[in-house]
PDB file of C-alpha atoms in Angstrom:
ATOM      1  CA  GLY A   7       0.000   0.000   0.000  1.00 44.00           C
ATOM      2  CA  GLU A   8       0.913   3.622  -0.041  1.00 59.00           C
ATOM      3  CA  ASP A   9       3.242   4.877   2.694  1.00 85.00           C
ATOM      4  CA  VAL A  10       2.653   8.031   4.669  1.00 92.00           C
ATOM      5  CA  GLU A  11       5.189   9.049   7.275  1.00 93.00           C
ATOM      6  CA  GLN A  12       5.141  11.628  10.028  1.00 94.00           C
ATOM      7  CA  SER A  13       7.325  12.489  12.975  1.00 89.00           C
ATOM      8  CA  LEU A  14       5.763  11.089  16.126  1.00 90.00           C
ATOM      9  CA  PHE A  15       6.097  13.929  18.612  1.00 95.00           C
ATOM     10  CA  LEU A  16       6.192  17.718  18.677  1.00 97.00           C
ATOM     11  CA  SER A  17       6.431  19.945  21.728  1.00 97.00           C
ATOM     12  CA  VAL A  18       5.701  23.649  21.317  1.00 97.00           C
ATOM     13  CA  ARG A  19       5.380  26.634  23.585  1.00 97.00           C
ATOM     14  CA  GLU A  20       1.989  28.291  23.797  1.00 97.00           C
ATOM     15  CA  GLY A  21       1.798  31.206  21.381  1.00 97.00           C
ATOM     16  CA  ASP A  22       4.510  29.851  19.071  1.00 97.00           C
ATOM     17  CA  SER A  23       3.893  28.307  15.669  1.00 97.00           C
ATOM     18  CA  SER A  24       3.765  24.540  15.222  1.00 97.00           C
ATOM     19  CA  VAL A  25       4.888  22.837  12.044  1.00 97.00           C
ATOM     20  CA  ILE A  26       3.976  19.209  11.443  1.00 98.00           C
ATOM     21  CA  ASN A  27       5.589  17.461   8.498  1.00 97.00           C
ATOM     22  CA  CYS A  28       4.437  14.533   6.419  1.00 96.00           C
ATOM     23  CA  THR A  29       5.870  12.644   3.469  1.00 96.00           C
ATOM     24  CA  TYR A  30       4.082  10.260   1.165  1.00 93.00           C
ATOM     25  CA  THR A  31       5.041   7.963  -1.670  1.00 90.00           C
ATOM     26  CA  ASP A  32       2.010   7.780  -3.939  1.00 85.00           C
ATOM     27  CA  SER A  33       2.663  10.109  -6.867  1.00 82.00           C
ATOM     28  CA  SER A  34      -0.933   9.773  -7.999  1.00 84.00           C
ATOM     29  CA  SER A  35      -2.325  11.274  -4.794  1.00 83.00           C
ATOM     30  CA  THR A  36      -5.246  13.550  -5.546  1.00 85.00           C
ATOM     31  CA  TYR A  37      -6.097  14.970  -2.144  1.00 89.00           C
ATOM     32  CA  LEU A  38      -4.116  15.284   1.052  1.00 92.00           C
ATOM     33  CA  TYR A  39      -5.747  15.767   4.417  1.00 93.00           C
ATOM     34  CA  TRP A  40      -4.954  16.829   7.947  1.00 96.00           C
ATOM     35  CA  TYR A  41      -7.049  15.401  10.763  1.00 95.00           C
ATOM     36  CA  LYS A  42      -6.998  16.115  14.487  1.00 96.00           C
ATOM     37  CA  GLN A  43      -7.786  13.508  17.117  1.00 94.00           C
ATOM     38  CA  GLU A  44      -8.332  14.330  20.763  1.00 93.00           C
ATOM     39  CA  PRO A  45      -8.165  11.561  23.414  1.00 87.00           C
ATOM     40  CA  GLY A  46     -10.949   9.005  23.094  1.00 85.00           C
ATOM     41  CA  ALA A  47     -12.533  10.783  20.151  1.00 87.00           C
ATOM     42  CA  GLY A  48     -12.868  10.312  16.432  1.00 88.00           C
ATOM     43  CA  LEU A  49     -11.022  12.287  13.799  1.00 91.00           C
ATOM     44  CA  GLN A  50     -11.874  15.883  12.997  1.00 92.00           C
ATOM     45  CA  LEU A  51     -11.070  17.120   9.521  1.00 90.00           C
ATOM     46  CA  LEU A  52      -8.946  20.255   9.809  1.00 93.00           C
ATOM     47  CA  THR A  53      -8.208  20.969   6.202  1.00 92.00           C
ATOM     48  CA  TYR A  54      -7.370  19.356   2.907  1.00 91.00           C
ATOM     49  CA  ILE A  55      -5.524  20.357  -0.220  1.00 92.00           C
ATOM     50  CA  PHE A  56      -5.888  19.287  -3.798  1.00 90.00           C
ATOM     51  CA  SER A  57      -2.712  17.970  -5.370  1.00 88.00           C
ATOM     52  CA  ASN A  58      -2.468  20.781  -7.925  1.00 88.00           C
ATOM     53  CA  MET A  59      -2.275  23.401  -5.179  1.00 91.00           C
ATOM     54  CA  ASP A  60       0.875  24.569  -3.414  1.00 93.00           C
ATOM     55  CA  MET A  61      -0.643  26.249  -0.417  1.00 95.00           C
ATOM     56  CA  LYS A  62      -3.908  26.638   1.388  1.00 95.00           C
ATOM     57  CA  GLN A  63      -4.580  28.909   4.344  1.00 96.00           C
ATOM     58  CA  ASP A  64      -7.547  28.779   6.665  1.00 92.00           C
ATOM     59  CA  GLN A  65      -7.403  31.074   9.693  1.00 95.00           C
ATOM     60  CA  ARG A  66      -4.538  29.786  11.883  1.00 97.00           C
ATOM     61  CA  LEU A  67      -3.831  26.814   9.628  1.00 97.00           C
ATOM     62  CA  THR A  68      -1.514  26.868   6.634  1.00 97.00           C
ATOM     63  CA  VAL A  69      -0.920  23.803   4.488  1.00 97.00           C
ATOM     64  CA  LEU A  70       2.070  23.642   2.180  1.00 97.00           C
ATOM     65  CA  LEU A  71       2.412  20.978  -0.479  1.00 96.00           C
ATOM     66  CA  ASN A  72       5.599  20.182  -2.376  1.00 95.00           C
ATOM     67  CA  LYS A  73       4.377  17.666  -4.887  1.00 92.00           C
ATOM     68  CA  LYS A  74       7.797  17.126  -6.402  1.00 92.00           C
ATOM     69  CA  ASP A  75       9.225  16.043  -3.050  1.00 94.00           C
ATOM     70  CA  LYS A  76       5.909  14.506  -1.895  1.00 94.00           C
ATOM     71  CA  HIS A  77       6.078  16.607   1.232  1.00 95.00           C
ATOM     72  CA  LEU A  78       3.128  18.081   3.087  1.00 96.00           C
ATOM     73  CA  SER A  79       3.214  20.335   6.113  1.00 97.00           C
ATOM     74  CA  LEU A  80       0.697  21.865   8.477  1.00 98.00           C
ATOM     75  CA  ARG A  81       1.537  25.085  10.264  1.00 98.00           C
ATOM     76  CA  ILE A  82      -0.547  26.163  13.229  1.00 98.00           C
ATOM     77  CA  ALA A  83      -0.051  29.800  14.105  1.00 98.00           C
ATOM     78  CA  ASP A  84      -0.329  31.049  17.703  1.00 97.00           C
ATOM     79  CA  THR A  85      -0.600  27.527  19.098  1.00 98.00           C
ATOM     80  CA  GLN A  86      -2.994  27.197  22.020  1.00 97.00           C
ATOM     81  CA  THR A  87      -3.384  24.547  24.718  1.00 96.00           C
ATOM     82  CA  GLY A  88      -6.517  23.341  22.943  1.00 95.00           C
ATOM     83  CA  ASP A  89      -4.336  22.424  19.985  1.00 97.00           C
ATOM     84  CA  SER A  90      -2.767  19.601  22.002  1.00 97.00           C
ATOM     85  CA  ALA A  91      -3.837  16.443  20.154  1.00 96.00           C
ATOM     86  CA  ILE A  92      -2.698  13.855  17.650  1.00 95.00           C
ATOM     87  CA  TYR A  93      -2.533  15.107  14.080  1.00 97.00           C
ATOM     88  CA  PHE A  94      -2.851  12.678  11.199  1.00 95.00           C
ATOM     89  CA  CYS A  95      -1.762  13.260   7.659  1.00 95.00           C
ATOM     90  CA  ALA A  96      -3.684  11.247   5.052  1.00 93.00           C
ATOM     91  CA  GLU A  97      -3.597  10.915   1.305  1.00 91.00           C
ATOM     92  CA  ARG A  98      -6.088   9.707  -1.223  1.00 88.00           C
ATOM     93  CA  GLY A  99      -4.974   8.081  -4.436  1.00 80.00           C
ATOM     94  CA  SER A 100      -6.570   8.520  -7.816  1.00 75.00           C
ATOM     95  CA  ASN A 101      -8.121   5.091  -8.128  1.00 71.00           C
ATOM     96  CA  ASP A 102     -10.451   4.792  -5.188  1.00 73.00           C
ATOM     97  CA  TYR A 103     -11.786   6.539  -2.138  1.00 77.00           C
ATOM     98  CA  LYS A 104      -9.433   4.920   0.340  1.00 83.00           C
ATOM     99  CA  LEU A 105      -7.295   7.058   2.591  1.00 88.00           C
ATOM    100  CA  SER A 106      -3.803   6.109   3.720  1.00 89.00           C
ATOM    101  CA  PHE A 107      -2.879   7.535   7.113  1.00 92.00           C
ATOM    102  CA  GLY A 108       0.396   8.395   8.717  1.00 92.00           C
ATOM    103  CA  ALA A 109       1.096   7.213  12.257  1.00 91.00           C
ATOM    104  CA  GLY A 110       0.083  10.545  13.739  1.00 94.00           C
ATOM    105  CA  THR A 111       2.070  13.336  15.380  1.00 96.00           C
ATOM    106  CA  THR A 112       1.360  13.967  19.040  1.00 96.00           C
ATOM    107  CA  VAL A 113       1.501  17.700  19.632  1.00 97.00           C
ATOM    108  CA  THR A 114       1.994  18.881  23.197  1.00 97.00           C
ATOM    109  CA  VAL A 115       1.547  22.556  23.951  1.00 97.00           C
ATOM    110  CA  ARG A 116       3.372  23.752  27.044  1.00 95.00           C
ATOM    111  CA  ALA A 117       2.686  26.974  28.887  1.00 90.00           C
TER     112      ALA A 117
ATOM    113  CA  GLY B   5     -21.347  20.577   8.210  1.00 70.00           C
ATOM    114  CA  ALA B   6     -21.420  16.855   7.602  1.00 81.00           C
ATOM    115  CA  VAL B   7     -22.042  14.815  10.728  1.00 89.00           C
ATOM    116  CA  VAL B   8     -21.497  11.119  11.299  1.00 94.00           C
ATOM    117  CA  SER B   9     -22.988   9.566  14.398  1.00 95.00           C
ATOM    118  CA  GLN B  10     -21.433   6.385  15.769  1.00 96.00           C
ATOM    119  CA  HIS B  11     -22.945   4.262  18.533  1.00 96.00           C
ATOM    120  CA  PRO B  12     -22.252   3.008  21.061  1.00 97.00           C
ATOM    121  CA  SER B  13     -19.280   5.058  22.175  1.00 95.00           C
ATOM    122  CA  ARG B  14     -18.170   2.406  24.618  1.00 96.00           C
ATOM    123  CA  VAL B  15     -19.116  -1.237  25.065  1.00 97.00           C
ATOM    124  CA  ILE B  16     -17.925  -4.054  27.277  1.00 97.00           C
ATOM    125  CA  CYS B  17     -18.924  -7.577  26.330  1.00 96.00           C
ATOM    126  CA  LYS B  18     -18.120 -11.121  27.312  1.00 96.00           C
ATOM    127  CA  SER B  19     -15.997 -13.418  25.192  1.00 97.00           C
ATOM    128  CA  GLY B  20     -18.053 -15.329  22.668  1.00 97.00           C
ATOM    129  CA  THR B  21     -20.777 -12.750  22.290  1.00 97.00           C
ATOM    130  CA  SER B  22     -21.418 -10.471  19.311  1.00 97.00           C
ATOM    131  CA  VAL B  23     -21.409  -6.702  19.286  1.00 97.00           C
ATOM    132  CA  LYS B  24     -22.982  -4.388  16.731  1.00 97.00           C
ATOM    133  CA  ILE B  25     -21.680  -0.893  16.075  1.00 98.00           C
ATOM    134  CA  GLU B  26     -23.735   1.592  14.078  1.00 97.00           C
ATOM    135  CA  CYS B  27     -22.534   4.410  11.887  1.00 96.00           C
ATOM    136  CA  ARG B  28     -25.031   6.952  10.564  1.00 95.00           C
ATOM    137  CA  SER B  29     -24.585   9.931   8.300  1.00 93.00           C
ATOM    138  CA  LEU B  30     -27.013  12.499   9.661  1.00 93.00           C
ATOM    139  CA  ASP B  31     -27.178  15.188   7.022  1.00 87.00           C
ATOM    140  CA  PHE B  32     -25.847  13.642   3.839  1.00 87.00           C
ATOM    141  CA  GLN B  33     -26.104  10.454   1.866  1.00 88.00           C
ATOM    142  CA  ALA B  34     -23.020   8.331   2.257  1.00 87.00           C
ATOM    143  CA  THR B  35     -22.394   6.267  -0.828  1.00 83.00           C
ATOM    144  CA  THR B  36     -19.277   4.873   0.758  1.00 87.00           C
ATOM    145  CA  MET B  37     -18.435   4.162   4.367  1.00 92.00           C
ATOM    146  CA  PHE B  38     -15.208   2.924   5.852  1.00 94.00           C
ATOM    147  CA  TRP B  39     -14.453   0.994   9.012  1.00 96.00           C
ATOM    148  CA  TYR B  40     -11.142   1.428  10.791  1.00 95.00           C
ATOM    149  CA  ARG B  41      -9.498  -0.094  13.779  1.00 95.00           C
ATOM    150  CA  GLN B  42      -7.084   1.888  15.889  1.00 92.00           C
ATOM    151  CA  PHE B  43      -4.654   0.353  18.361  1.00 84.00           C
ATOM    152  CA  PRO B  44      -3.326   2.416  21.280  1.00 79.00           C
ATOM    153  CA  LYS B  45      -0.972   5.167  20.111  1.00 73.00           C
ATOM    154  CA  LYS B  46      -1.179   3.812  16.566  1.00 77.00           C
ATOM    155  CA  SER B  47      -2.589   4.979  13.300  1.00 83.00           C
ATOM    156  CA  LEU B  48      -5.862   3.905  11.780  1.00 89.00           C
ATOM    157  CA  MET B  49      -5.962   0.556  10.057  1.00 91.00           C
ATOM    158  CA  LEU B  50      -8.569   0.300   7.325  1.00 92.00           C
ATOM    159  CA  MET B  51     -10.637  -2.842   7.799  1.00 95.00           C
ATOM    160  CA  ALA B  52     -13.178  -2.595   5.011  1.00 95.00           C
ATOM    161  CA  THR B  53     -14.973  -0.360   2.573  1.00 92.00           C
ATOM    162  CA  SER B  54     -18.712  -0.628   2.269  1.00 90.00           C
ATOM    163  CA  ASN B  55     -20.925   0.675  -0.490  1.00 86.00           C
ATOM    164  CA  GLU B  56     -24.658   0.928  -0.133  1.00 83.00           C
ATOM    165  CA  GLY B  57     -26.441  -2.140  -1.426  1.00 82.00           C
ATOM    166  CA  SER B  58     -23.359  -4.211  -2.152  1.00 84.00           C
ATOM    167  CA  LYS B  59     -20.958  -6.442  -0.276  1.00 87.00           C
ATOM    168  CA  ALA B  60     -18.170  -4.838   1.660  1.00 92.00           C
ATOM    169  CA  THR B  61     -14.609  -4.987   0.396  1.00 93.00           C
ATOM    170  CA  TYR B  62     -12.281  -6.196   3.105  1.00 95.00           C
ATOM    171  CA  GLU B  63      -8.611  -5.384   3.420  1.00 94.00           C
ATOM    172  CA  GLN B  64      -6.098  -8.169   3.382  1.00 94.00           C
ATOM    173  CA  GLY B  65      -5.912  -9.984   6.698  1.00 94.00           C
ATOM    174  CA  VAL B  66      -9.352  -8.901   7.924  1.00 95.00           C
ATOM    175  CA  GLU B  67     -11.724 -11.811   8.498  1.00 94.00           C
ATOM    176  CA  LYS B  68     -15.013 -11.041   6.794  1.00 93.00           C
ATOM    177  CA  ASP B  69     -16.871 -13.712   8.765  1.00 95.00           C
ATOM    178  CA  LYS B  70     -15.736 -12.193  12.002  1.00 96.00           C
ATOM    179  CA  PHE B  71     -16.329  -8.564  11.131  1.00 97.00           C
ATOM    180  CA  LEU B  72     -19.693  -8.447   9.399  1.00 96.00           C
ATOM    181  CA  ILE B  73     -20.488  -5.203   7.613  1.00 95.00           C
ATOM    182  CA  ASN B  74     -23.907  -4.227   6.388  1.00 91.00           C
ATOM    183  CA  HIS B  75     -24.596  -1.035   4.448  1.00 89.00           C
ATOM    184  CA  ALA B  76     -28.331  -1.323   3.999  1.00 83.00           C
ATOM    185  CA  SER B  77     -29.088   2.315   3.273  1.00 89.00           C
ATOM    186  CA  LEU B  78     -27.349   5.486   2.191  1.00 89.00           C
ATOM    187  CA  THR B  79     -27.234   6.682   5.782  1.00 92.00           C
ATOM    188  CA  LEU B  80     -26.460   3.581   7.814  1.00 94.00           C
ATOM    189  CA  SER B  81     -23.654   1.056   7.983  1.00 94.00           C
ATOM    190  CA  THR B  82     -23.173  -1.463  10.761  1.00 96.00           C
ATOM    191  CA  LEU B  83     -20.164  -3.457  11.898  1.00 97.00           C
ATOM    192  CA  THR B  84     -20.835  -6.607  13.876  1.00 97.00           C
ATOM    193  CA  VAL B  85     -17.953  -8.219  15.713  1.00 97.00           C
ATOM    194  CA  THR B  86     -18.981 -11.851  15.979  1.00 97.00           C
ATOM    195  CA  SER B  87     -17.832 -14.249  18.678  1.00 97.00           C
ATOM    196  CA  ALA B  88     -15.699 -11.518  20.184  1.00 97.00           C
ATOM    197  CA  HIS B  89     -12.436 -12.355  21.931  1.00 96.00           C
ATOM    198  CA  PRO B  90     -10.175 -10.200  24.105  1.00 96.00           C
ATOM    199  CA  GLU B  91      -7.832  -9.612  21.151  1.00 95.00           C
ATOM    200  CA  ASP B  92     -10.721  -7.866  19.379  1.00 96.00           C
ATOM    201  CA  SER B  93     -10.637  -5.171  22.062  1.00 96.00           C
ATOM    202  CA  SER B  94      -9.834  -1.945  20.268  1.00 95.00           C
ATOM    203  CA  PHE B  95     -11.086   1.447  19.163  1.00 95.00           C
ATOM    204  CA  TYR B  96     -13.268   1.179  16.053  1.00 97.00           C
ATOM    205  CA  ILE B  97     -13.975   4.246  13.932  1.00 96.00           C
ATOM    206  CA  CYS B  98     -16.212   4.673  10.921  1.00 96.00           C
ATOM    207  CA  SER B  99     -16.057   7.345   8.291  1.00 94.00           C
ATOM    208  CA  ALA B 100     -18.361   8.323   5.476  1.00 92.00           C
ATOM    209  CA  THR B 101     -18.169  10.273   2.271  1.00 85.00           C
ATOM    210  CA  PRO B 102     -20.831  11.353  -0.177  1.00 78.00           C
ATOM    211  CA  GLY B 103     -18.395  10.299  -2.851  1.00 70.00           C
ATOM    212  CA  LEU B 104     -18.330  13.618  -4.617  1.00 65.00           C
ATOM    213  CA  ARG B 105     -15.115  14.885  -6.140  1.00 60.00           C
ATOM    214  CA  GLY B 106     -13.298  17.029  -3.641  1.00 56.00           C
ATOM    215  CA  SER B 107     -15.441  16.040  -0.720  1.00 63.00           C
ATOM    216  CA  GLY B 108     -13.901  15.221   2.587  1.00 75.00           C
ATOM    217  CA  TYR B 109     -14.366  12.262   4.835  1.00 87.00           C
ATOM    218  CA  THR B 110     -16.331  12.681   8.028  1.00 90.00           C
ATOM    219  CA  PHE B 111     -15.475  10.431  10.932  1.00 93.00           C
ATOM    220  CA  GLY B 112     -17.630   9.101  13.711  1.00 94.00           C
ATOM    221  CA  SER B 113     -16.587   9.593  17.304  1.00 94.00           C
ATOM    222  CA  GLY B 114     -15.419   6.007  17.633  1.00 95.00           C
ATOM    223  CA  THR B 115     -16.396   2.977  19.701  1.00 96.00           C
ATOM    224  CA  ARG B 116     -14.204   1.610  22.445  1.00 96.00           C
ATOM    225  CA  LEU B 117     -14.774  -2.155  22.548  1.00 97.00           C
ATOM    226  CA  THR B 118     -13.535  -4.138  25.532  1.00 96.00           C
ATOM    227  CA  VAL B 119     -13.985  -7.895  25.496  1.00 97.00           C
ATOM    228  CA  VAL B 120     -13.638  -9.579  28.884  1.00 96.00           C
TER     229      VAL B 120
END
């Protein structure tokens, strides 16, 4: 199957920016997603980007896509304690509706 | 926005019994629903893809006779864990999509299954 990789942990000071990185291998990816999971809960879609886009910004969230390097990042500006969660990167190929997920990055926001 | 309701949120059952988990799309028609299993501190493992009115497509290594999936309508899919054993204890999450180009995937809140 397709591989999606993320760093496992990120610690950030409250008020700073967080950057979560993700790499993928499927060159036919059509959409790439960022999901947030809080303890004991399902996944909340934060944002997604179409593969022909380089950047997408939505309030505090900025997604950058380098399709050549198959690298995706999520920047959270002015990180708050409520941003502490696990963040999953996911990609969707061109042939079906399946998503391939990374292992998730646990973001811890410290005061 | 799109909402997917998943029930129950938590269930404890005895070994050998069966458990049914429901996944409903509340404000859209879900042509395709997915069932995932998540182990502690791990990513989501896709178990199967279900399309309304047809048999589910199971991922390699997932026993279809043990994990029965029914997608009887455009708003409801169920996962039944049959003859549950302690190793089936896990967090199960469903997701749904209307299948339109560019649409996202909405996830349920998950079901914590504990088999004792």
